Each structure stands twice: as structure tokens, then as C-alpha cells.
Amino acid sequence: MLVLSRKAGEQIQIGNDITIEVRRVSGNRVALAVQAPRDVRILRSELKESALGFDGDEEETTMTIKLSDLCPQTAVSA
């Protein structure tokens, strides 16, 4: 495992197609921006197990996740 230190605004390049940027650091939370081709699946580790159930050879399934579930601080009132 490679461990890197980055400050807000700095990036990490993975291969030719994937860029990870540290957007902000606040206390013990870090906001990351990931730029990758559409065919690259990007999941938070706690969602990986849930998503494995959607990879079967059966009919296509769509998994819907509300933005507020992923980033509670960005929840918008209707």
C-alpha cells in the first residue's frame, strides 16, 4: 500500500485516466474529487458489499442513493 500526504488543492494521478484531488480538509474529514472514465466503478468501501449484490448476471438493476446519504452536510431542504 502506498501512503501519500496531500494538502487541499493537491492531486494524485493514477495511470493516465484517473485523478484524485483533495478539495478540502476540515478536522478529521477530507473531501475528495475523483475524475475517472465512466466505465471505472468508484465506491466508498462501506458501499462495496451492498453493490456486490447488483453485479449478478440477472436483469440490469439500478441502485439509487440520495446525495444527502453520501454527504449529509450538503443536504438541501425542499
PDB file of C-alpha atoms in Angstrom:
ATOM      1  CA  MET A   1       0.000   0.000   0.000  1.00  0.00           C
ATOM      2  CA  LEU A   2       1.293   3.414  -0.987  1.00  0.00           C
ATOM      3  CA  VAL A   3       0.596   6.182   1.554  1.00  0.00           C
ATOM      4  CA  LEU A   4       0.766   9.781   0.324  1.00  0.00           C
ATOM      5  CA  SER A   5       0.326  13.122   2.080  1.00  0.00           C
ATOM      6  CA  ARG A   6      -1.534  15.845   0.180  1.00  0.00           C
ATOM      7  CA  LYS A   7      -2.821  19.296   1.072  1.00  0.00           C
ATOM      8  CA  ALA A   8      -6.076  20.869  -0.119  1.00  0.00           C
ATOM      9  CA  GLY A   9      -5.876  21.585  -3.840  1.00  0.00           C
ATOM     10  CA  GLU A  10      -3.174  18.974  -4.490  1.00  0.00           C
ATOM     11  CA  GLN A  11      -3.767  15.963  -6.732  1.00  0.00           C
ATOM     12  CA  ILE A  12      -2.792  12.335  -7.165  1.00  0.00           C
ATOM     13  CA  GLN A  13      -2.656  10.841 -10.670  1.00  0.00           C
ATOM     14  CA  ILE A  14      -3.413   7.123 -11.137  1.00  0.00           C
ATOM     15  CA  GLY A  15      -2.421   5.885 -14.577  1.00  0.00           C
ATOM     16  CA  ASN A  16      -3.385   8.186 -17.440  1.00  0.00           C
ATOM     17  CA  ASP A  17      -7.117   8.400 -16.755  1.00  0.00           C
ATOM     18  CA  ILE A  18      -7.739   8.851 -13.023  1.00  0.00           C
ATOM     19  CA  THR A  19      -7.101  11.969 -10.948  1.00  0.00           C
ATOM     20  CA  ILE A  20      -7.894  12.368  -7.254  1.00  0.00           C
ATOM     21  CA  GLU A  21      -7.877  15.880  -5.814  1.00  0.00           C
ATOM     22  CA  VAL A  22      -8.066  16.871  -2.148  1.00  0.00           C
ATOM     23  CA  ARG A  23     -10.787  19.541  -2.185  1.00  0.00           C
ATOM     24  CA  ARG A  24     -10.855  20.458   1.492  1.00  0.00           C
ATOM     25  CA  VAL A  25      -9.733  19.246   4.903  1.00  0.00           C
ATOM     26  CA  SER A  26     -11.886  20.056   7.917  1.00  0.00           C
ATOM     27  CA  GLY A  27     -10.974  18.464  11.224  1.00  0.00           C
ATOM     28  CA  ASN A  28     -10.848  14.707  10.657  1.00  0.00           C
ATOM     29  CA  ARG A  29     -12.841  14.857   7.383  1.00  0.00           C
ATOM     30  CA  VAL A  30     -11.408  15.105   3.888  1.00  0.00           C
ATOM     31  CA  ALA A  31     -13.387  15.938   0.735  1.00  0.00           C
ATOM     32  CA  LEU A  32     -12.002  14.242  -2.374  1.00  0.00           C
ATOM     33  CA  ALA A  33     -12.838  14.803  -6.041  1.00  0.00           C
ATOM     34  CA  VAL A  34     -12.322  11.816  -8.356  1.00  0.00           C
ATOM     35  CA  GLN A  35     -12.106  12.267 -12.104  1.00  0.00           C
ATOM     36  CA  ALA A  36     -12.227   8.960 -13.984  1.00  0.00           C
ATOM     37  CA  PRO A  37     -13.711   7.435 -17.128  1.00  0.00           C
ATOM     38  CA  ARG A  38     -17.392   6.467 -16.847  1.00  0.00           C
ATOM     39  CA  ASP A  39     -16.568   2.767 -17.066  1.00  0.00           C
ATOM     40  CA  VAL A  40     -14.454   2.916 -13.873  1.00  0.00           C
ATOM     41  CA  ARG A  41     -16.576   1.990 -10.868  1.00  0.00           C
ATOM     42  CA  ILE A  42     -15.876   4.130  -7.794  1.00  0.00           C
ATOM     43  CA  LEU A  43     -17.422   3.120  -4.472  1.00  0.00           C
ATOM     44  CA  ARG A  44     -16.902   4.009  -0.845  1.00  0.00           C
ATOM     45  CA  SER A  45     -15.686   0.907   0.980  1.00  0.00           C
ATOM     46  CA  GLU A  46     -18.821   0.686   3.150  1.00  0.00           C
ATOM     47  CA  LEU A  47     -20.988   0.564  -0.001  1.00  0.00           C
ATOM     48  CA  LYS A  48     -18.886  -2.039  -1.802  1.00  0.00           C
ATOM     49  CA  GLU A  49     -20.558  -5.032  -0.144  1.00  0.00           C
ATOM     50  CA  SER A  50     -24.038  -3.699  -0.881  1.00  0.00           C
ATOM     51  CA  ALA A  51     -23.138  -3.056  -4.510  1.00  0.00           C
ATOM     52  CA  LEU A  52     -21.812  -6.598  -4.981  1.00  0.00           C
ATOM     53  CA  GLY A  53     -25.404  -7.810  -4.904  1.00  0.00           C
ATOM     54  CA  PHE A  54     -26.069  -5.720  -8.014  1.00  0.00           C
ATOM     55  CA  ASP A  55     -23.351  -7.358 -10.135  1.00  0.00           C
ATOM     56  CA  GLY A  56     -25.197 -10.575 -10.982  1.00  0.00           C
ATOM     57  CA  ASP A  57     -25.895 -11.858 -14.480  1.00  0.00           C
ATOM     58  CA  GLU A  58     -29.599 -11.215 -13.983  1.00  0.00           C
ATOM     59  CA  GLU A  59     -31.577  -8.261 -15.312  1.00  0.00           C
ATOM     60  CA  GLU A  60     -29.981  -4.851 -15.109  1.00  0.00           C
ATOM     61  CA  THR A  61     -30.566  -3.250 -11.720  1.00  0.00           C
ATOM     62  CA  THR A  62     -30.225   0.393 -10.769  1.00  0.00           C
ATOM     63  CA  MET A  63     -29.133   1.368  -7.283  1.00  0.00           C
ATOM     64  CA  THR A  64     -30.307   4.813  -6.159  1.00  0.00           C
ATOM     65  CA  ILE A  65     -28.511   6.665  -3.383  1.00  0.00           C
ATOM     66  CA  LYS A  66     -29.585  10.108  -2.194  1.00  0.00           C
ATOM     67  CA  LEU A  67     -26.828  12.746  -2.167  1.00  0.00           C
ATOM     68  CA  SER A  68     -27.779  13.567   1.428  1.00  0.00           C
ATOM     69  CA  ASP A  69     -26.942   9.954   2.405  1.00  0.00           C
ATOM     70  CA  LEU A  70     -23.457  10.278   0.917  1.00  0.00           C
ATOM     71  CA  CYS A  71     -22.730  13.828   2.093  1.00  0.00           C
ATOM     72  CA  PRO A  72     -25.077  14.803   4.949  1.00  0.00           C
ATOM     73  CA  GLN A  73     -23.575  18.308   5.134  1.00  0.00           C
ATOM     74  CA  THR A  74     -24.839  19.039   1.593  1.00  0.00           C
ATOM     75  CA  ALA A  75     -28.483  18.134   2.296  1.00  0.00           C
ATOM     76  CA  VAL A  76     -30.893  20.652   0.793  1.00  0.00           C
ATOM     77  CA  SER A  77     -34.320  21.381   2.253  1.00  0.00           C
ATOM     78  CA  ALA A  78     -37.225  21.201  -0.177  1.00  0.00           C
TER      79      ALA A  78
END
